[in-house]
């Protein structure tokens, strides 16, 4: 980057563009490798089981065919997640906004996860103030909240507590999901929203939080995660309180 100021500016811009292109190419290769890895496991299970059935090693009964069905469901969920993620990252995800009662929506999310919480011995609670209906895509916001509650329950041991709360202030709605679970290390918090990132104890695809962030940002909101090892995790979603 030498010469007159205009030439130096041009050189800096060119170098910055080159760096971005290199980063994008590396991200593309990483994504392809991650997707290939995620697809390989269920396909291997399906292939092995079906070959065993066709070769007469296994009988074609429910015990051996049900795992194949479950793996097809895993693949279906993964494909849906990848499609949602790609559309949101490309800015092509269409939101079907409508006037939504967030209090009712959050009540439904908690109710749907109540059996899992009860079975695990975890207290699942909801605290919602009087909220003015706002314009959001209810299906997408429900998807975000369900993911956050499921994550909280997954990492909270029996006897623990998961609290979902919502309040309104400064023309925005803030929703928090807090748990008393195992918490996360600082490096895990740093990468929590990365695609396919999973902590050592995670069993998901590693796409849930990435999708949640993109869906919240598509609504003009933001999402933040805080965690202390051994004390629990708190995820805060802030949505603009725009009425339809």
PDB file of C-alpha atoms in Angstrom:
ATOM      1  CA  UNK A   1       0.000   0.000   0.000  1.00  0.00           C
ATOM      2  CA  UNK A   2       2.256   2.738  -1.322  1.00  0.00           C
ATOM      3  CA  UNK A   3       1.938   5.793  -3.510  1.00  0.00           C
ATOM      4  CA  UNK A   4      -0.570   8.671  -3.545  1.00  0.00           C
ATOM      5  CA  UNK A   5      -3.456   8.563  -1.060  1.00  0.00           C
ATOM      6  CA  UNK A   6      -5.944   7.497  -3.762  1.00  0.00           C
ATOM      7  CA  UNK A   7      -3.750   4.540  -4.724  1.00  0.00           C
ATOM      8  CA  UNK A   8      -3.262   3.537  -1.074  1.00  0.00           C
ATOM      9  CA  UNK A   9      -7.028   3.673  -0.517  1.00  0.00           C
ATOM     10  CA  UNK A  10      -7.610   1.512  -3.580  1.00  0.00           C
ATOM     11  CA  UNK A  11      -4.984  -0.983  -2.413  1.00  0.00           C
ATOM     12  CA  UNK A  12      -6.522  -1.181   1.052  1.00  0.00           C
ATOM     13  CA  UNK A  13      -9.988  -1.744  -0.438  1.00  0.00           C
ATOM     14  CA  UNK A  14      -8.624  -4.464  -2.733  1.00  0.00           C
ATOM     15  CA  UNK A  15      -6.832  -6.190   0.152  1.00  0.00           C
ATOM     16  CA  UNK A  16      -9.977  -6.046   2.288  1.00  0.00           C
ATOM     17  CA  UNK A  17     -12.018  -7.536  -0.555  1.00  0.00           C
ATOM     18  CA  UNK A  18      -9.446 -10.290  -1.028  1.00  0.00           C
ATOM     19  CA  UNK A  19      -9.556 -11.127   2.670  1.00  0.00           C
ATOM     20  CA  UNK A  20     -13.369 -11.289   2.668  1.00  0.00           C
ATOM     21  CA  UNK A  21     -13.349 -13.568  -0.372  1.00  0.00           C
ATOM     22  CA  UNK A  22     -10.859 -15.883   1.314  1.00  0.00           C
ATOM     23  CA  UNK A  23     -12.933 -15.933   4.513  1.00  0.00           C
ATOM     24  CA  UNK A  24     -16.123 -16.673   2.542  1.00  0.00           C
ATOM     25  CA  UNK A  25     -14.432 -19.516   0.685  1.00  0.00           C
ATOM     26  CA  UNK A  26     -13.181 -21.008   3.946  1.00  0.00           C
ATOM     27  CA  UNK A  27     -16.657 -20.681   5.454  1.00  0.00           C
ATOM     28  CA  UNK A  28     -18.142 -22.438   2.404  1.00  0.00           C
ATOM     29  CA  UNK A  29     -15.698 -25.327   2.699  1.00  0.00           C
ATOM     30  CA  UNK A  30     -16.328 -25.635   6.420  1.00  0.00           C
ATOM     31  CA  UNK A  31     -20.095 -25.646   5.877  1.00  0.00           C
ATOM     32  CA  UNK A  32     -19.848 -28.372   3.225  1.00  0.00           C
ATOM     33  CA  UNK A  33     -17.672 -30.476   5.519  1.00  0.00           C
ATOM     34  CA  UNK A  34     -20.053 -30.006   8.440  1.00  0.00           C
ATOM     35  CA  UNK A  35     -23.136 -30.833   6.366  1.00  0.00           C
ATOM     36  CA  UNK A  36     -21.448 -33.945   4.972  1.00  0.00           C
ATOM     37  CA  UNK A  37     -20.576 -35.068   8.482  1.00  0.00           C
ATOM     38  CA  UNK A  38     -24.118 -34.515   9.769  1.00  0.00           C
ATOM     39  CA  UNK A  39     -25.640 -36.441   6.857  1.00  0.00           C
ATOM     40  CA  UNK A  40     -23.192 -39.339   7.059  1.00  0.00           C
ATOM     41  CA  UNK A  41     -24.254 -40.691  10.459  1.00  0.00           C
ATOM     42  CA  UNK A  42     -27.992 -41.247   9.825  1.00  0.00           C
ATOM     43  CA  UNK A  43     -27.311 -42.498   6.309  1.00  0.00           C
ATOM     44  CA  UNK A  44     -24.786 -45.024   7.650  1.00  0.00           C
ATOM     45  CA  UNK A  45     -27.309 -46.312  10.195  1.00  0.00           C
ATOM     46  CA  UNK A  46     -30.009 -46.601   7.537  1.00  0.00           C
ATOM     47  CA  UNK A  47     -27.741 -48.300   5.025  1.00  0.00           C
ATOM     48  CA  UNK A  48     -26.391 -50.815   7.540  1.00  0.00           C
ATOM     49  CA  UNK A  49     -29.818 -51.770   8.842  1.00  0.00           C
ATOM     50  CA  UNK A  50     -31.426 -52.101   5.409  1.00  0.00           C
ATOM     51  CA  UNK A  51     -28.530 -54.159   4.057  1.00  0.00           C
ATOM     52  CA  UNK A  52     -28.856 -56.427   7.089  1.00  0.00           C
ATOM     53  CA  UNK A  53     -32.580 -56.886   6.431  1.00  0.00           C
ATOM     54  CA  UNK A  54     -32.053 -57.595   2.715  1.00  0.00           C
ATOM     55  CA  UNK A  55     -29.252 -60.067   3.467  1.00  0.00           C
ATOM     56  CA  UNK A  56     -31.414 -61.909   5.956  1.00  0.00           C
ATOM     57  CA  UNK A  57     -29.249 -60.971   8.920  1.00  0.00           C
ATOM     58  CA  UNK A  58     -32.108 -59.015  10.536  1.00  0.00           C
ATOM     59  CA  UNK A  59     -35.822 -59.737  10.286  1.00  0.00           C
ATOM     60  CA  UNK A  60     -37.946 -57.035   8.659  1.00  0.00           C
ATOM     61  CA  UNK A  61     -39.798 -56.304  11.879  1.00  0.00           C
ATOM     62  CA  UNK A  62     -40.620 -53.192  13.857  1.00  0.00           C
ATOM     63  CA  UNK A  63     -37.565 -53.536  16.081  1.00  0.00           C
ATOM     64  CA  UNK A  64     -35.202 -53.138  13.118  1.00  0.00           C
ATOM     65  CA  UNK A  65     -37.271 -50.852  10.872  1.00  0.00           C
ATOM     66  CA  UNK A  66     -38.255 -48.275  13.497  1.00  0.00           C
ATOM     67  CA  UNK A  67     -34.651 -46.993  13.900  1.00  0.00           C
ATOM     68  CA  UNK A  68     -34.544 -46.473  10.125  1.00  0.00           C
ATOM     69  CA  UNK A  69     -37.733 -44.404  10.334  1.00  0.00           C
ATOM     70  CA  UNK A  70     -36.251 -42.360  13.177  1.00  0.00           C
ATOM     71  CA  UNK A  71     -33.121 -41.647  11.136  1.00  0.00           C
ATOM     72  CA  UNK A  72     -35.259 -40.419   8.214  1.00  0.00           C
ATOM     73  CA  UNK A  73     -36.893 -37.998  10.648  1.00  0.00           C
ATOM     74  CA  UNK A  74     -33.450 -36.817  11.756  1.00  0.00           C
ATOM     75  CA  UNK A  75     -32.544 -36.184   8.116  1.00  0.00           C
ATOM     76  CA  UNK A  76     -35.815 -34.367   7.507  1.00  0.00           C
ATOM     77  CA  UNK A  77     -35.265 -32.065  10.488  1.00  0.00           C
ATOM     78  CA  UNK A  78     -31.683 -31.406   9.426  1.00  0.00           C
ATOM     79  CA  UNK A  79     -32.756 -30.515   5.881  1.00  0.00           C
ATOM     80  CA  UNK A  80     -35.489 -28.191   7.187  1.00  0.00           C
ATOM     81  CA  UNK A  81     -32.976 -26.519   9.517  1.00  0.00           C
ATOM     82  CA  UNK A  82     -30.451 -26.076   6.717  1.00  0.00           C
ATOM     83  CA  UNK A  83     -33.093 -24.556   4.448  1.00  0.00           C
ATOM     84  CA  UNK A  84     -34.243 -22.118   7.135  1.00  0.00           C
ATOM     85  CA  UNK A  85     -30.637 -21.193   7.925  1.00  0.00           C
ATOM     86  CA  UNK A  86     -29.669 -20.640   4.290  1.00  0.00           C
ATOM     87  CA  UNK A  87     -32.761 -18.515   3.570  1.00  0.00           C
ATOM     88  CA  UNK A  88     -32.270 -16.379   6.661  1.00  0.00           C
ATOM     89  CA  UNK A  89     -28.563 -15.833   6.007  1.00  0.00           C
ATOM     90  CA  UNK A  90     -29.317 -14.856   2.424  1.00  0.00           C
ATOM     91  CA  UNK A  91     -31.998 -12.412   3.559  1.00  0.00           C
ATOM     92  CA  UNK A  92     -34.573 -14.368   1.553  1.00  0.00           C
ATOM     93  CA  UNK A  93     -36.648 -15.686   4.444  1.00  0.00           C
ATOM     94  CA  UNK A  94     -40.228 -14.440   4.208  1.00  0.00           C
ATOM     95  CA  UNK A  95     -41.869 -13.534   7.479  1.00  0.00           C
ATOM     96  CA  UNK A  96     -45.639 -13.885   7.729  1.00  0.00           C
ATOM     97  CA  UNK A  97     -46.280 -11.167  10.260  1.00  0.00           C
ATOM     98  CA  UNK A  98     -49.552 -10.844  12.095  1.00  0.00           C
ATOM     99  CA  UNK A  99     -50.751  -9.237  15.291  1.00  0.00           C
ATOM    100  CA  UNK A 100     -49.702 -11.724  17.949  1.00  0.00           C
ATOM    101  CA  UNK A 101     -50.411 -12.112  21.645  1.00  0.00           C
ATOM    102  CA  UNK A 102     -46.934 -13.074  22.877  1.00  0.00           C
ATOM    103  CA  UNK A 103     -48.273 -13.989  26.297  1.00  0.00           C
ATOM    104  CA  UNK A 104     -50.517 -16.651  24.779  1.00  0.00           C
ATOM    105  CA  UNK A 105     -47.737 -17.842  22.480  1.00  0.00           C
ATOM    106  CA  UNK A 106     -45.273 -18.289  25.361  1.00  0.00           C
ATOM    107  CA  UNK A 107     -47.933 -20.061  27.405  1.00  0.00           C
ATOM    108  CA  UNK A 108     -48.353 -22.573  24.573  1.00  0.00           C
ATOM    109  CA  UNK A 109     -44.581 -23.114  24.344  1.00  0.00           C
ATOM    110  CA  UNK A 110     -44.298 -23.799  28.066  1.00  0.00           C
ATOM    111  CA  UNK A 111     -47.327 -26.110  28.015  1.00  0.00           C
ATOM    112  CA  UNK A 112     -45.860 -28.167  25.162  1.00  0.00           C
ATOM    113  CA  UNK A 113     -42.618 -28.692  27.114  1.00  0.00           C
ATOM    114  CA  UNK A 114     -44.272 -29.367  30.463  1.00  0.00           C
ATOM    115  CA  UNK A 115     -44.309 -33.191  30.091  1.00  0.00           C
ATOM    116  CA  UNK A 116     -40.566 -33.264  29.356  1.00  0.00           C
ATOM    117  CA  UNK A 117     -39.858 -31.006  32.331  1.00  0.00           C
ATOM    118  CA  UNK A 118     -42.026 -33.074  34.668  1.00  0.00           C
ATOM    119  CA  UNK A 119     -40.361 -36.291  33.567  1.00  0.00           C
ATOM    120  CA  UNK A 120     -36.927 -34.778  34.200  1.00  0.00           C
ATOM    121  CA  UNK A 121     -37.961 -33.372  37.569  1.00  0.00           C
ATOM    122  CA  UNK A 122     -37.317 -29.776  36.471  1.00  0.00           C
ATOM    123  CA  UNK A 123     -39.589 -26.864  37.456  1.00  0.00           C
ATOM    124  CA  UNK A 124     -40.674 -25.063  34.290  1.00  0.00           C
ATOM    125  CA  UNK A 125     -42.193 -21.665  35.102  1.00  0.00           C
ATOM    126  CA  UNK A 126     -43.582 -18.727  33.165  1.00  0.00           C
ATOM    127  CA  UNK A 127     -43.807 -15.086  34.242  1.00  0.00           C
ATOM    128  CA  UNK A 128     -45.434 -12.728  31.732  1.00  0.00           C
ATOM    129  CA  UNK A 129     -46.506  -9.136  32.207  1.00  0.00           C
ATOM    130  CA  UNK A 130     -49.444  -7.633  30.326  1.00  0.00           C
ATOM    131  CA  UNK A 131     -48.068  -7.306  26.823  1.00  0.00           C
ATOM    132  CA  UNK A 132     -49.545  -5.326  23.961  1.00  0.00           C
ATOM    133  CA  UNK A 133     -49.916  -7.520  20.858  1.00  0.00           C
ATOM    134  CA  UNK A 134     -47.147  -6.885  18.351  1.00  0.00           C
ATOM    135  CA  UNK A 135     -46.510  -7.739  14.714  1.00  0.00           C
ATOM    136  CA  UNK A 136     -44.347 -10.862  14.365  1.00  0.00           C
ATOM    137  CA  UNK A 137     -44.323 -14.154  12.524  1.00  0.00           C
ATOM    138  CA  UNK A 138     -45.828 -16.328  15.291  1.00  0.00           C
ATOM    139  CA  UNK A 139     -44.578 -19.616  13.816  1.00  0.00           C
ATOM    140  CA  UNK A 140     -40.982 -18.355  13.670  1.00  0.00           C
ATOM    141  CA  UNK A 141     -41.032 -16.799  17.139  1.00  0.00           C
ATOM    142  CA  UNK A 142     -42.554 -19.995  18.531  1.00  0.00           C
ATOM    143  CA  UNK A 143     -39.700 -21.898  16.863  1.00  0.00           C
ATOM    144  CA  UNK A 144     -37.145 -19.657  18.571  1.00  0.00           C
ATOM    145  CA  UNK A 145     -38.730 -19.936  22.002  1.00  0.00           C
ATOM    146  CA  UNK A 146     -39.234 -23.694  21.747  1.00  0.00           C
ATOM    147  CA  UNK A 147     -35.553 -24.109  20.884  1.00  0.00           C
ATOM    148  CA  UNK A 148     -34.450 -22.025  23.867  1.00  0.00           C
ATOM    149  CA  UNK A 149     -36.710 -23.880  26.317  1.00  0.00           C
ATOM    150  CA  UNK A 150     -35.649 -27.287  24.942  1.00  0.00           C
ATOM    151  CA  UNK A 151     -31.985 -26.339  25.328  1.00  0.00           C
ATOM    152  CA  UNK A 152     -32.543 -25.127  28.887  1.00  0.00           C
ATOM    153  CA  UNK A 153     -34.315 -28.351  29.864  1.00  0.00           C
ATOM    154  CA  UNK A 154     -31.629 -30.467  28.221  1.00  0.00           C
ATOM    155  CA  UNK A 155     -28.872 -28.992  30.378  1.00  0.00           C
ATOM    156  CA  UNK A 156     -30.784 -28.595  33.661  1.00  0.00           C
ATOM    157  CA  UNK A 157     -30.607 -31.536  36.076  1.00  0.00           C
ATOM    158  CA  UNK A 158     -33.489 -32.836  38.153  1.00  0.00           C
ATOM    159  CA  UNK A 159     -34.465 -30.475  40.953  1.00  0.00           C
ATOM    160  CA  UNK A 160     -33.447 -27.480  38.845  1.00  0.00           C
ATOM    161  CA  UNK A 161     -35.518 -24.656  37.429  1.00  0.00           C
ATOM    162  CA  UNK A 162     -36.180 -23.152  34.004  1.00  0.00           C
ATOM    163  CA  UNK A 163     -37.892 -19.768  33.950  1.00  0.00           C
ATOM    164  CA  UNK A 164     -39.303 -18.035  30.899  1.00  0.00           C
ATOM    165  CA  UNK A 165     -40.250 -14.405  31.483  1.00  0.00           C
ATOM    166  CA  UNK A 166     -41.438 -11.550  29.284  1.00  0.00           C
ATOM    167  CA  UNK A 167     -41.786  -7.831  29.845  1.00  0.00           C
ATOM    168  CA  UNK A 168     -42.243  -4.681  27.773  1.00  0.00           C
ATOM    169  CA  UNK A 169     -40.345  -1.391  28.003  1.00  0.00           C
ATOM    170  CA  UNK A 170     -39.042   1.320  25.656  1.00  0.00           C
ATOM    171  CA  UNK A 171     -41.228   0.104  22.785  1.00  0.00           C
ATOM    172  CA  UNK A 172     -39.662  -3.357  22.901  1.00  0.00           C
ATOM    173  CA  UNK A 173     -40.503  -6.767  24.331  1.00  0.00           C
ATOM    174  CA  UNK A 174     -37.808  -8.660  26.216  1.00  0.00           C
ATOM    175  CA  UNK A 175     -38.107 -12.415  26.638  1.00  0.00           C
ATOM    176  CA  UNK A 176     -35.682 -14.345  28.838  1.00  0.00           C
ATOM    177  CA  UNK A 177     -35.114 -18.042  29.282  1.00  0.00           C
ATOM    178  CA  UNK A 178     -33.050 -18.733  32.389  1.00  0.00           C
ATOM    179  CA  UNK A 179     -31.966 -22.073  33.803  1.00  0.00           C
ATOM    180  CA  UNK A 180     -30.049 -23.415  36.780  1.00  0.00           C
ATOM    181  CA  UNK A 181     -28.189 -25.932  34.677  1.00  0.00           C
ATOM    182  CA  UNK A 182     -24.541 -26.772  34.137  1.00  0.00           C
ATOM    183  CA  UNK A 183     -23.704 -23.460  32.471  1.00  0.00           C
ATOM    184  CA  UNK A 184     -21.138 -22.896  29.741  1.00  0.00           C
ATOM    185  CA  UNK A 185     -17.444 -22.113  29.602  1.00  0.00           C
ATOM    186  CA  UNK A 186     -16.412 -18.729  28.119  1.00  0.00           C
ATOM    187  CA  UNK A 187     -15.210 -20.311  24.852  1.00  0.00           C
ATOM    188  CA  UNK A 188     -18.530 -22.155  24.519  1.00  0.00           C
ATOM    189  CA  UNK A 189     -20.446 -18.905  24.991  1.00  0.00           C
ATOM    190  CA  UNK A 190     -18.282 -17.249  22.341  1.00  0.00           C
ATOM    191  CA  UNK A 191     -19.186 -19.878  19.742  1.00  0.00           C
ATOM    192  CA  UNK A 192     -22.737 -20.691  20.900  1.00  0.00           C
ATOM    193  CA  UNK A 193     -24.362 -19.117  17.824  1.00  0.00           C
ATOM    194  CA  UNK A 194     -21.915 -20.599  15.293  1.00  0.00           C
ATOM    195  CA  UNK A 195     -23.295 -23.057  12.771  1.00  0.00           C
ATOM    196  CA  UNK A 196     -22.852 -26.696  13.800  1.00  0.00           C
ATOM    197  CA  UNK A 197     -21.138 -25.730  17.048  1.00  0.00           C
ATOM    198  CA  UNK A 198     -21.876 -28.217  19.795  1.00  0.00           C
ATOM    199  CA  UNK A 199     -20.560 -28.468  23.313  1.00  0.00           C
ATOM    200  CA  UNK A 200     -19.119 -31.835  24.352  1.00  0.00           C
ATOM    201  CA  UNK A 201     -22.415 -32.769  26.048  1.00  0.00           C
ATOM    202  CA  UNK A 202     -24.705 -31.581  23.251  1.00  0.00           C
ATOM    203  CA  UNK A 203     -26.712 -34.055  21.172  1.00  0.00           C
ATOM    204  CA  UNK A 204     -28.360 -31.674  18.691  1.00  0.00           C
ATOM    205  CA  UNK A 205     -27.354 -30.673  15.178  1.00  0.00           C
ATOM    206  CA  UNK A 206     -25.695 -27.459  16.326  1.00  0.00           C
ATOM    207  CA  UNK A 207     -28.020 -25.337  14.180  1.00  0.00           C
ATOM    208  CA  UNK A 208     -30.700 -24.364  16.685  1.00  0.00           C
ATOM    209  CA  UNK A 209     -29.095 -21.241  18.116  1.00  0.00           C
ATOM    210  CA  UNK A 210     -27.826 -20.104  14.705  1.00  0.00           C
ATOM    211  CA  UNK A 211     -31.355 -20.307  13.355  1.00  0.00           C
ATOM    212  CA  UNK A 212     -32.758 -18.594  16.462  1.00  0.00           C
ATOM    213  CA  UNK A 213     -30.356 -15.675  16.037  1.00  0.00           C
ATOM    214  CA  UNK A 214     -31.184 -15.263  12.362  1.00  0.00           C
ATOM    215  CA  UNK A 215     -34.935 -15.406  12.973  1.00  0.00           C
ATOM    216  CA  UNK A 216     -34.740 -12.834  15.755  1.00  0.00           C
ATOM    217  CA  UNK A 217     -32.578 -10.528  13.646  1.00  0.00           C
ATOM    218  CA  UNK A 218     -34.993 -10.946  10.722  1.00  0.00           C
ATOM    219  CA  UNK A 219     -37.608  -9.399  13.026  1.00  0.00           C
ATOM    220  CA  UNK A 220     -35.283  -6.481  13.711  1.00  0.00           C
ATOM    221  CA  UNK A 221     -34.438  -7.818  17.175  1.00  0.00           C
ATOM    222  CA  UNK A 222     -31.368  -9.157  18.923  1.00  0.00           C
ATOM    223  CA  UNK A 223     -30.467 -12.189  21.015  1.00  0.00           C
ATOM    224  CA  UNK A 224     -27.783 -12.474  23.673  1.00  0.00           C
ATOM    225  CA  UNK A 225     -26.511 -15.364  25.768  1.00  0.00           C
ATOM    226  CA  UNK A 226     -24.864 -15.199  29.179  1.00  0.00           C
ATOM    227  CA  UNK A 227     -23.655 -18.152  31.176  1.00  0.00           C
ATOM    228  CA  UNK A 228     -21.623 -19.036  34.262  1.00  0.00           C
ATOM    229  CA  UNK A 229     -20.165 -22.542  34.598  1.00  0.00           C
ATOM    230  CA  UNK A 230     -22.004 -24.470  37.278  1.00  0.00           C
ATOM    231  CA  UNK A 231     -24.634 -21.757  37.777  1.00  0.00           C
ATOM    232  CA  UNK A 232     -26.739 -21.748  34.637  1.00  0.00           C
ATOM    233  CA  UNK A 233     -27.458 -19.916  31.416  1.00  0.00           C
ATOM    234  CA  UNK A 234     -29.658 -16.987  30.445  1.00  0.00           C
ATOM    235  CA  UNK A 235     -30.734 -16.150  26.898  1.00  0.00           C
ATOM    236  CA  UNK A 236     -32.381 -12.805  26.219  1.00  0.00           C
ATOM    237  CA  UNK A 237     -34.439 -12.024  23.123  1.00  0.00           C
ATOM    238  CA  UNK A 238     -35.417  -8.417  22.479  1.00  0.00           C
ATOM    239  CA  UNK A 239     -38.070  -7.732  19.837  1.00  0.00           C
ATOM    240  CA  UNK A 240     -39.208  -4.300  18.664  1.00  0.00           C
ATOM    241  CA  UNK A 241     -42.708  -3.629  19.937  1.00  0.00           C
ATOM    242  CA  UNK A 242     -44.099  -2.682  16.528  1.00  0.00           C
ATOM    243  CA  UNK A 243     -47.825  -3.100  16.260  1.00  0.00           C
ATOM    244  CA  UNK A 244     -49.464  -4.315  13.087  1.00  0.00           C
TER     245      UNK A 244
END
